[in-house]
mmCIF file of C-alpha atoms in Angstrom:
data_model
loop_
_atom_site.group_PDB
_atom_site.id
_atom_site.type_symbol
_atom_site.label_atom_id
_atom_site.label_comp_id
_atom_site.label_asym_id
_atom_site.label_seq_id
_atom_site.Cartn_x
_atom_site.Cartn_y
_atom_site.Cartn_z
ATOM 1 C CA SER A 1 -1.076 -22.219 6.417
ATOM 2 C CA VAL A 2 0.909 -24.368 4.021
ATOM 3 C CA ALA A 3 4.003 -22.345 4.831
ATOM 4 C CA VAL A 4 3.841 -22.563 8.551
ATOM 5 C CA THR A 5 2.963 -26.082 8.681
ATOM 6 C CA ALA A 6 6.506 -26.601 6.466
ATOM 7 C CA PHE A 7 8.130 -24.626 9.404
ATOM 8 C CA TRP A 8 7.225 -26.591 11.750
ATOM 9 C CA MET A 9 7.941 -29.644 10.109
ATOM 10 C CA MET A 10 11.798 -28.870 9.414
ATOM 11 C CA MET A 11 12.074 -28.595 12.968
ATOM 12 C CA GLY A 12 10.669 -31.234 13.438
ATOM 13 C CA LEU A 13 7.862 -29.715 15.562
ATOM 14 C CA ASP A 14 3.649 -30.499 14.693
ATOM 15 C CA ASP A 15 2.637 -26.770 14.951
ATOM 16 C CA GLU A 16 0.077 -28.139 17.538
ATOM 17 C CA ASP A 17 3.021 -29.024 19.643
ATOM 18 C CA ASP A 18 3.106 -25.337 20.574
ATOM 19 C CA GLU A 19 0.117 -24.107 21.967
ATOM 20 C CA PHE A 20 0.839 -20.104 22.200
ATOM 21 C CA TRP A 21 1.600 -20.308 18.262
ATOM 22 C CA SER A 22 -0.757 -22.708 17.215
ATOM 23 C CA VAL A 23 -2.793 -20.093 18.705
ATOM 24 C CA ALA A 24 -1.520 -16.880 17.323
ATOM 25 C CA MET A 25 -1.648 -18.662 13.822
ATOM 26 C CA ASN A 26 -5.241 -20.587 13.598
ATOM 27 C CA GLY A 27 -6.393 -16.852 15.318
ATOM 28 C CA ARG A 28 -8.248 -19.206 18.134
ATOM 29 C CA ASP A 29 -9.847 -17.681 21.002
ATOM 30 C CA GLU A 30 -8.299 -19.095 24.334
ATOM 31 C CA HIS A 31 -7.039 -18.444 27.736
ATOM 32 C CA LEU A 32 -3.737 -20.099 27.069
ATOM 33 C CA LEU A 33 -1.918 -18.010 29.616
ATOM 34 C CA LEU A 34 -4.995 -17.899 32.756
ATOM 35 C CA GLN A 35 -3.785 -20.075 35.690
ATOM 36 C CA ASP A 36 -6.092 -22.981 36.643
ATOM 37 C CA ASP A 37 -6.503 -21.898 39.878
ATOM 38 C CA HIS A 38 -8.251 -18.439 40.400
ATOM 39 C CA PRO A 39 -7.185 -16.404 43.956
ATOM 40 C CA ASP A 40 -8.754 -15.019 46.125
ATOM 41 C CA ASP A 41 -8.447 -11.854 45.711
ATOM 42 C CA PHE A 42 -9.863 -12.255 42.168
ATOM 43 C CA ASP A 43 -13.673 -9.951 41.384
ATOM 44 C CA VAL A 44 -15.531 -10.026 39.527
ATOM 45 C CA THR A 45 -17.218 -6.652 38.940
ATOM 46 C CA SER A 46 -18.890 -7.378 35.570
ATOM 47 C CA CYS A 47 -19.712 -10.119 33.284
ATOM 48 C CA GLU A 48 -16.445 -8.141 31.190
ATOM 49 C CA THR A 49 -13.933 -7.635 33.750
ATOM 50 C CA ILE A 50 -12.531 -9.313 36.869
ATOM 51 C CA GLU A 51 -9.876 -7.480 39.107
ATOM 52 C CA ARG A 52 -6.411 -8.868 39.975
ATOM 53 C CA THR A 53 -4.085 -7.795 43.141
ATOM 54 C CA ILE A 54 -0.027 -7.973 42.035
ATOM 55 C CA THR A 55 2.006 -8.137 45.016
ATOM 56 C CA THR A 56 5.954 -8.264 43.435
ATOM 57 C CA LEU A 57 8.274 -8.244 46.809
ATOM 58 C CA ALA A 58 10.831 -5.509 47.329
ATOM 59 C CA PRO A 59 14.915 -6.037 47.506
ATOM 60 C CA ASP A 60 15.721 -7.618 51.484
ATOM 61 C CA SER A 61 18.694 -4.883 51.155
ATOM 62 C CA SER A 62 15.889 -1.931 51.373
ATOM 63 C CA ASP A 63 13.336 -0.994 53.371
ATOM 64 C CA LEU A 64 10.401 -0.371 51.196
ATOM 65 C CA ARG A 65 7.104 -2.168 51.136
ATOM 66 C CA PRO A 66 5.773 -4.574 48.827
ATOM 67 C CA LEU A 67 4.219 -3.059 45.328
ATOM 68 C CA VAL A 68 0.573 -4.243 45.274
ATOM 69 C CA LEU A 69 -1.160 -3.096 42.270
ATOM 70 C CA ARG A 70 -5.025 -4.216 41.126
ATOM 71 C CA LEU A 71 -5.079 -4.270 37.526
ATOM 72 C CA GLY A 72 -7.896 -4.968 35.652
ATOM 73 C CA GLN A 73 -8.787 -7.440 32.667
ATOM 74 C CA ASN A 74 -10.365 -8.848 29.646
ATOM 75 C CA SER A 75 -13.140 -11.443 30.794
ATOM 76 C CA ASN A 76 -13.911 -12.463 27.670
ATOM 77 C CA ASP A 77 -10.926 -12.746 25.211
ATOM 78 C CA GLY A 78 -8.288 -14.546 24.605
ATOM 79 C CA CYS A 79 -4.650 -13.596 24.811
ATOM 80 C CA LEU A 80 -4.351 -12.817 21.579
ATOM 81 C CA SER A 81 -7.563 -11.584 20.479
ATOM 82 C CA ASP A 82 -6.983 -8.892 23.012
ATOM 83 C CA VAL A 83 -3.894 -8.053 24.627
ATOM 84 C CA SER A 84 -6.015 -7.088 28.216
ATOM 85 C CA GLY A 85 -6.690 -10.152 28.381
ATOM 86 C CA ASP A 86 -4.101 -11.683 31.208
ATOM 87 C CA ILE A 87 -1.016 -10.687 33.182
ATOM 88 C CA TRP A 88 2.064 -12.932 31.390
ATOM 89 C CA ASP A 89 3.776 -14.851 32.661
ATOM 90 C CA ALA A 90 6.861 -12.121 31.176
ATOM 91 C CA SER A 91 5.135 -9.480 32.569
ATOM 92 C CA LEU A 92 5.605 -11.129 35.978
ATOM 93 C CA LEU A 93 9.472 -11.198 35.317
ATOM 94 C CA LEU A 94 9.830 -7.896 34.593
ATOM 95 C CA ALA A 95 7.778 -6.428 37.299
ATOM 96 C CA GLY A 96 10.427 -8.004 39.924
ATOM 97 C CA PHE A 97 13.090 -7.294 38.082
ATOM 98 C CA LEU A 98 12.767 -3.626 37.394
ATOM 99 C CA PHE A 99 11.020 -3.018 41.553
ATOM 100 C CA GLY A 100 12.153 -6.607 42.914
ATOM 101 C CA THR A 101 16.012 -5.901 42.337
ATOM 102 C CA ASN A 102 18.711 -3.489 43.034
ATOM 103 C CA GLU A 103 19.807 -3.196 40.030
ATOM 104 C CA GLY A 104 16.459 -3.522 38.429
ATOM 105 C CA GLN A 105 15.574 -0.172 40.900
ATOM 106 C CA GLN A 106 19.047 1.449 39.943
ATOM 107 C CA LEU A 107 17.857 1.255 35.904
ATOM 108 C CA CYS A 108 14.375 2.793 36.528
ATOM 109 C CA PHE A 109 16.348 6.180 38.972
ATOM 110 C CA ASN A 110 19.035 6.577 36.551
ATOM 111 C CA ALA A 111 16.730 6.615 32.962
ATOM 112 C CA CYS A 112 15.007 9.056 34.789
ATOM 113 C CA PHE A 113 16.474 11.237 37.242
ATOM 114 C CA GLY A 114 20.049 9.929 36.694
ATOM 115 C CA LYS A 115 22.600 12.397 35.425
ATOM 116 C CA ASP A 116 21.936 11.156 31.897
ATOM 117 C CA SER A 117 18.475 11.870 31.930
ATOM 118 C CA ALA A 118 17.793 15.637 31.525
ATOM 119 C CA GLN A 119 17.362 15.694 28.557
ATOM 120 C CA VAL A 120 15.777 18.556 26.241
ATOM 121 C CA ASP A 121 13.069 15.616 24.983
ATOM 122 C CA GLY A 122 12.668 14.134 28.454
ATOM 123 C CA GLY A 123 14.700 11.151 28.742
ATOM 124 C CA GLY A 124 12.528 8.450 31.243
ATOM 125 C CA ILE A 125 11.301 5.009 30.477
ATOM 126 C CA LEU A 126 9.344 3.495 28.012
ATOM 127 C CA GLU A 127 6.791 0.566 27.970
ATOM 128 C CA LEU A 128 6.080 -1.372 24.582
ATOM 129 C CA GLY A 129 3.256 -3.617 24.856
ATOM 130 C CA SER A 130 1.786 -2.955 27.950
ATOM 131 C CA GLY A 131 -0.628 -4.610 27.524
ATOM 132 C CA LEU A 132 -1.893 -4.243 31.903
ATOM 133 C CA GLY A 133 0.573 -2.361 32.588
ATOM 134 C CA LEU A 134 2.574 -4.216 35.110
ATOM 135 C CA SER A 135 5.330 -4.377 34.348
ATOM 136 C CA GLY A 136 5.575 -0.135 33.092
ATOM 137 C CA MET A 137 4.039 0.687 36.270
ATOM 138 C CA ALA A 138 6.446 -1.124 38.153
ATOM 139 C CA ALA A 139 9.742 0.336 36.690
ATOM 140 C CA ALA A 140 7.167 4.008 37.380
ATOM 141 C CA ALA A 141 7.616 2.499 41.339
ATOM 142 C CA ALA A 142 10.976 1.621 41.447
ATOM 143 C CA ALA A 143 12.209 5.172 40.050
ATOM 144 C CA ALA A 144 9.986 7.278 42.433
ATOM 145 C CA ALA A 145 10.315 4.604 45.196
ATOM 146 C CA THR A 146 14.178 5.287 44.570
ATOM 147 C CA LEU A 147 14.388 8.891 44.496
ATOM 148 C CA HIS A 148 11.587 8.980 47.745
ATOM 149 C CA ALA A 149 14.370 6.919 49.776
ATOM 150 C CA ARG A 150 17.338 9.429 48.898
ATOM 151 C CA ASP A 151 15.728 12.083 51.103
ATOM 152 C CA VAL A 152 17.082 14.330 49.059
ATOM 153 C CA ASP A 153 15.692 18.590 47.185
ATOM 154 C CA ASP A 154 14.973 17.766 44.032
ATOM 155 C CA GLU A 155 13.185 19.480 41.381
ATOM 156 C CA ARG A 156 14.469 17.089 38.358
ATOM 157 C CA THR A 157 11.059 15.890 37.334
ATOM 158 C CA SER A 158 10.508 12.936 33.873
ATOM 159 C CA ARG A 159 8.075 10.492 32.579
ATOM 160 C CA VAL A 160 6.904 6.577 32.392
ATOM 161 C CA ILE A 161 4.696 5.913 29.122
ATOM 162 C CA LEU A 162 3.508 2.362 28.518
ATOM 163 C CA THR A 163 1.864 1.803 24.574
ATOM 164 C CA ASP A 164 0.522 -0.360 23.474
ATOM 165 C CA LEU A 165 -1.577 -0.929 20.531
ATOM 166 C CA ASP A 166 -3.868 1.874 18.861
ATOM 167 C CA ASP A 167 -7.629 0.066 19.813
ATOM 168 C CA ASN A 168 -10.014 2.149 22.359
ATOM 169 C CA ASN A 169 -10.103 -1.239 24.261
ATOM 170 C CA ILE A 170 -6.652 -1.819 25.135
ATOM 171 C CA LEU A 171 -5.960 1.515 25.628
ATOM 172 C CA SER A 172 -8.683 2.446 28.019
ATOM 173 C CA LEU A 173 -8.876 -0.469 30.545
ATOM 174 C CA LEU A 174 -4.610 0.262 30.346
ATOM 175 C CA SER A 175 -5.289 4.021 31.460
ATOM 176 C CA LYS A 176 -7.744 2.208 34.154
ATOM 177 C CA ASN A 177 -5.095 0.633 35.375
ATOM 178 C CA VAL A 178 -2.893 3.261 35.546
ATOM 179 C CA GLU A 179 -4.875 5.547 36.885
ATOM 180 C CA SER A 180 -6.503 3.749 39.541
ATOM 181 C CA ASN A 181 -2.606 2.818 41.053
ATOM 182 C CA LEU A 182 -1.001 6.557 40.750
ATOM 183 C CA SER A 183 -0.998 6.436 45.030
ATOM 184 C CA GLU A 184 0.341 2.785 44.560
ATOM 185 C CA ILE A 185 2.508 3.643 41.890
ATOM 186 C CA GLY A 186 4.008 7.558 43.781
ATOM 187 C CA GLU A 187 3.663 9.541 40.615
ATOM 188 C CA GLY A 188 3.495 13.030 41.563
ATOM 189 C CA SER A 189 5.456 16.578 40.878
ATOM 190 C CA ASN A 190 8.738 15.028 39.814
ATOM 191 C CA LEU A 191 7.047 11.875 37.862
ATOM 192 C CA SER A 192 4.930 11.395 35.682
ATOM 193 C CA VAL A 193 2.990 7.924 34.159
ATOM 194 C CA THR A 194 0.711 8.216 31.188
ATOM 195 C CA VAL A 195 -0.378 6.621 27.922
ATOM 196 C CA GLN A 196 0.073 6.285 24.869
ATOM 197 C CA SER A 197 -0.889 4.651 21.607
ATOM 198 C CA CYS A 198 2.015 3.485 19.696
ATOM 199 C CA ASP A 199 2.027 1.769 16.093
ATOM 200 C CA TRP A 200 5.462 -0.227 15.242
ATOM 201 C CA PHE A 201 4.545 -0.246 11.940
ATOM 202 C CA ASN A 202 4.537 3.325 11.485
ATOM 203 C CA VAL A 203 6.584 5.485 14.230
ATOM 204 C CA ALA A 204 7.484 7.538 12.261
ATOM 205 C CA SER A 205 4.793 9.083 11.663
ATOM 206 C CA SER A 206 1.488 10.405 13.569
ATOM 207 C CA ARG A 207 -0.508 7.305 12.628
ATOM 208 C CA GLY A 208 -1.920 5.487 14.513
ATOM 209 C CA ASN A 209 0.204 6.619 17.206
ATOM 210 C CA SER A 210 -0.752 10.117 20.046
ATOM 211 C CA CYS A 211 3.304 8.289 21.391
ATOM 212 C CA ARG A 212 5.239 11.049 18.987
ATOM 213 C CA CYS A 213 8.073 11.474 21.402
ATOM 214 C CA PRO A 214 10.922 12.967 19.299
ATOM 215 C CA LYS A 215 13.394 9.593 17.666
ATOM 216 C CA GLY A 216 16.092 8.521 20.672
ATOM 217 C CA THR A 217 14.811 10.476 23.550
ATOM 218 C CA PHE A 218 14.332 7.697 26.166
ATOM 219 C CA ASN A 219 17.135 6.410 28.514
ATOM 220 C CA LEU A 220 15.669 3.106 28.576
ATOM 221 C CA ILE A 221 12.676 1.072 26.695
ATOM 222 C CA ILE A 222 10.836 -1.726 28.455
ATOM 223 C CA GLY A 223 9.844 -4.899 27.315
ATOM 224 C CA SER A 224 7.732 -8.289 27.711
ATOM 225 C CA ALA A 225 7.042 -10.597 26.091
ATOM 226 C CA LEU A 226 6.884 -9.311 22.972
ATOM 227 C CA ILE A 227 7.254 -10.930 20.170
ATOM 228 C CA TYR A 228 4.479 -13.658 19.818
ATOM 229 C CA ILE A 229 3.723 -13.274 16.754
ATOM 230 C CA PRO A 230 7.051 -13.456 13.813
ATOM 231 C CA ASP A 231 5.075 -10.138 11.729
ATOM 232 C CA HIS A 232 5.833 -8.423 14.395
ATOM 233 C CA ALA A 233 9.706 -8.887 14.908
ATOM 234 C CA VAL A 234 11.471 -6.345 12.371
ATOM 235 C CA ALA A 235 9.352 -3.947 13.000
ATOM 236 C CA CYS A 236 9.510 -4.008 17.443
ATOM 237 C CA ALA A 237 13.275 -4.107 16.587
ATOM 238 C CA GLU A 238 12.854 -0.536 14.455
ATOM 239 C CA THR A 239 10.899 0.631 17.359
ATOM 240 C CA VAL A 240 13.334 0.042 19.720
ATOM 241 C CA TYR A 241 16.289 1.300 17.909
ATOM 242 C CA HIS A 242 13.569 4.648 16.625
ATOM 243 C CA TYR A 243 13.015 5.523 20.697
ATOM 244 C CA LEU A 244 16.385 4.176 22.527
ATOM 245 C CA SER A 245 18.461 7.300 22.923
ATOM 246 C CA ARG A 246 22.135 7.236 21.998
ATOM 247 C CA SER A 247 23.854 8.039 24.990
ATOM 248 C CA SER A 248 26.176 5.246 26.537
ATOM 249 C CA SER A 249 24.063 4.145 29.371
ATOM 250 C CA SER A 250 21.167 4.082 27.375
ATOM 251 C CA GLN A 251 19.570 0.372 26.643
ATOM 252 C CA ALA A 252 16.180 -1.446 25.840
ATOM 253 C CA ILE A 253 15.313 -4.088 28.776
ATOM 254 C CA VAL A 254 12.922 -7.482 27.100
ATOM 255 C CA ILE A 255 12.128 -10.843 29.787
ATOM 256 C CA GLN A 256 11.620 -13.428 26.931
ATOM 257 C CA LEU A 257 11.796 -17.204 25.923
ATOM 258 C CA PRO A 258 14.441 -16.978 23.520
ATOM 259 C CA ASP A 259 12.666 -20.131 21.406
ATOM 260 C CA ARG A 260 9.795 -18.347 20.653
ATOM 261 C CA ALA A 261 9.320 -17.555 17.051
ATOM 262 C CA GLY A 262 10.127 -15.032 15.759
ATOM 263 C CA PHE A 263 12.711 -13.421 17.946
ATOM 264 C CA ASP A 264 15.756 -14.476 16.174
ATOM 265 C CA VAL A 265 14.766 -12.176 13.364
ATOM 266 C CA PHE A 266 13.421 -10.727 16.328
ATOM 267 C CA LEU A 267 17.930 -9.948 17.291
ATOM 268 C CA CYS A 268 19.036 -10.082 13.925
ATOM 269 C CA ARG A 269 17.614 -7.017 13.698
ATOM 270 C CA CYS A 270 18.861 -5.345 16.564
ATOM 271 C CA ARG A 271 22.318 -6.209 15.272
ATOM 272 C CA GLU A 272 21.330 -4.851 11.180
ATOM 273 C CA LEU A 273 20.827 -1.489 13.336
ATOM 274 C CA ASP A 274 23.992 -1.227 15.111
ATOM 275 C CA LEU A 275 22.634 -2.091 18.470
ATOM 276 C CA LEU A 276 24.890 -4.263 20.981
ATOM 277 C CA VAL A 277 22.036 -7.811 22.947
ATOM 278 C CA SER A 278 23.631 -9.555 25.730
ATOM 279 C CA SER A 279 21.737 -11.480 27.870
ATOM 280 C CA ARG A 280 21.136 -13.765 31.045
ATOM 281 C CA ALA A 281 19.216 -16.179 32.382
ATOM 282 C CA VAL A 282 16.169 -15.258 34.825
ATOM 283 C CA SER A 283 18.217 -15.256 37.849
ATOM 284 C CA GLU A 284 16.242 -17.356 41.344
ATOM 285 C CA ASP A 285 16.736 -14.056 43.499
ATOM 286 C CA LEU A 286 14.679 -13.050 41.008
ATOM 287 C CA THR A 287 11.842 -14.673 40.793
ATOM 288 C CA MET A 288 11.714 -14.721 44.442
ATOM 289 C CA SER A 289 10.385 -11.182 44.353
ATOM 290 C CA VAL A 290 7.365 -12.449 42.060
ATOM 291 C CA GLU A 291 4.356 -13.798 44.399
ATOM 292 C CA LYS A 292 3.191 -16.421 41.811
ATOM 293 C CA ARG A 293 4.824 -19.329 41.571
ATOM 294 C CA ILE A 294 5.764 -19.262 38.119
ATOM 295 C CA VAL A 295 6.943 -23.234 36.375
ATOM 296 C CA SER A 296 8.582 -21.753 33.432
ATOM 297 C CA ALA A 297 10.665 -18.910 35.129
ATOM 298 C CA SER A 298 13.720 -20.312 33.766
ATOM 299 C CA ASP A 299 13.484 -20.544 30.244
ATOM 300 C CA TYR A 300 13.163 -16.895 30.337
ATOM 301 C CA ARG A 301 15.994 -14.437 29.709
ATOM 302 C CA ILE A 302 16.704 -11.486 30.377
ATOM 303 C CA TYR A 303 18.273 -9.229 26.658
ATOM 304 C CA PHE A 304 20.070 -6.169 27.834
ATOM 305 C CA ILE A 305 20.250 -3.882 23.728
ATOM 306 C CA LYS A 306 22.181 -0.691 23.414
ATOM 307 C CA SER A 307 23.291 1.545 21.382
ATOM 308 C CA ASP A 308 26.928 0.425 19.763
#
């Protein structure tokens, strides 16, 4: 559009210089984020779906074995026409942070089973924009593994809810991925892992939402590359604010390319809602927990968003 072109001219760029943005704005159906080389563990199960095995290493200091998830992904849709078309680098990094670092594992455990998690309305972890579910399942595995490692007779229960658009294709594949990996995640009597729809533009209503959890009930909200289209920015920030618990230990964790169009709007709206935002670069230790080498890992930042 003229407005989009003008925006990029103001930034000193042609919109074609950012291929991801070009796809978002022009609606081209491309596998923008697919790797050029296909791993040996790709299994083409049908003309619609391929299966990938994603391994996330545990922290060096732990005795945990790696987390190995088998994820189905749509093979005939571009990443923007269907967000279940590929596993994005940001999701790999977020999974690496949550399961592959001691800090991430402790955050997931505290959100589900810590002293502030025993709330009337549930507590636990909410993932926004789950896509294929990698990061949400990594969070669940981290919470369950930490609980089991403590070897205590704990009767507390909690939840991890993975959400995405109210779209049958997206949610059905996401649900299938969760169901096929429950034993690997470690879901049991203490922890439930479920899939629900969440429309960021209608969080306060039932329209487009099966996630009808009360306001302010999640101890940890996670998301990877949540802002890839500017129009989503304000609604995404308001969704974080809506669901985030007001406990001092509660927070949202987002891994994002900071220069993605619209992300500055997201951060601005968070601050308008009196949410405190801090960030840091993705560390080399974090990238070591991710099996795939992510060339652009240093371009990402981890954002921590808390109630004021």
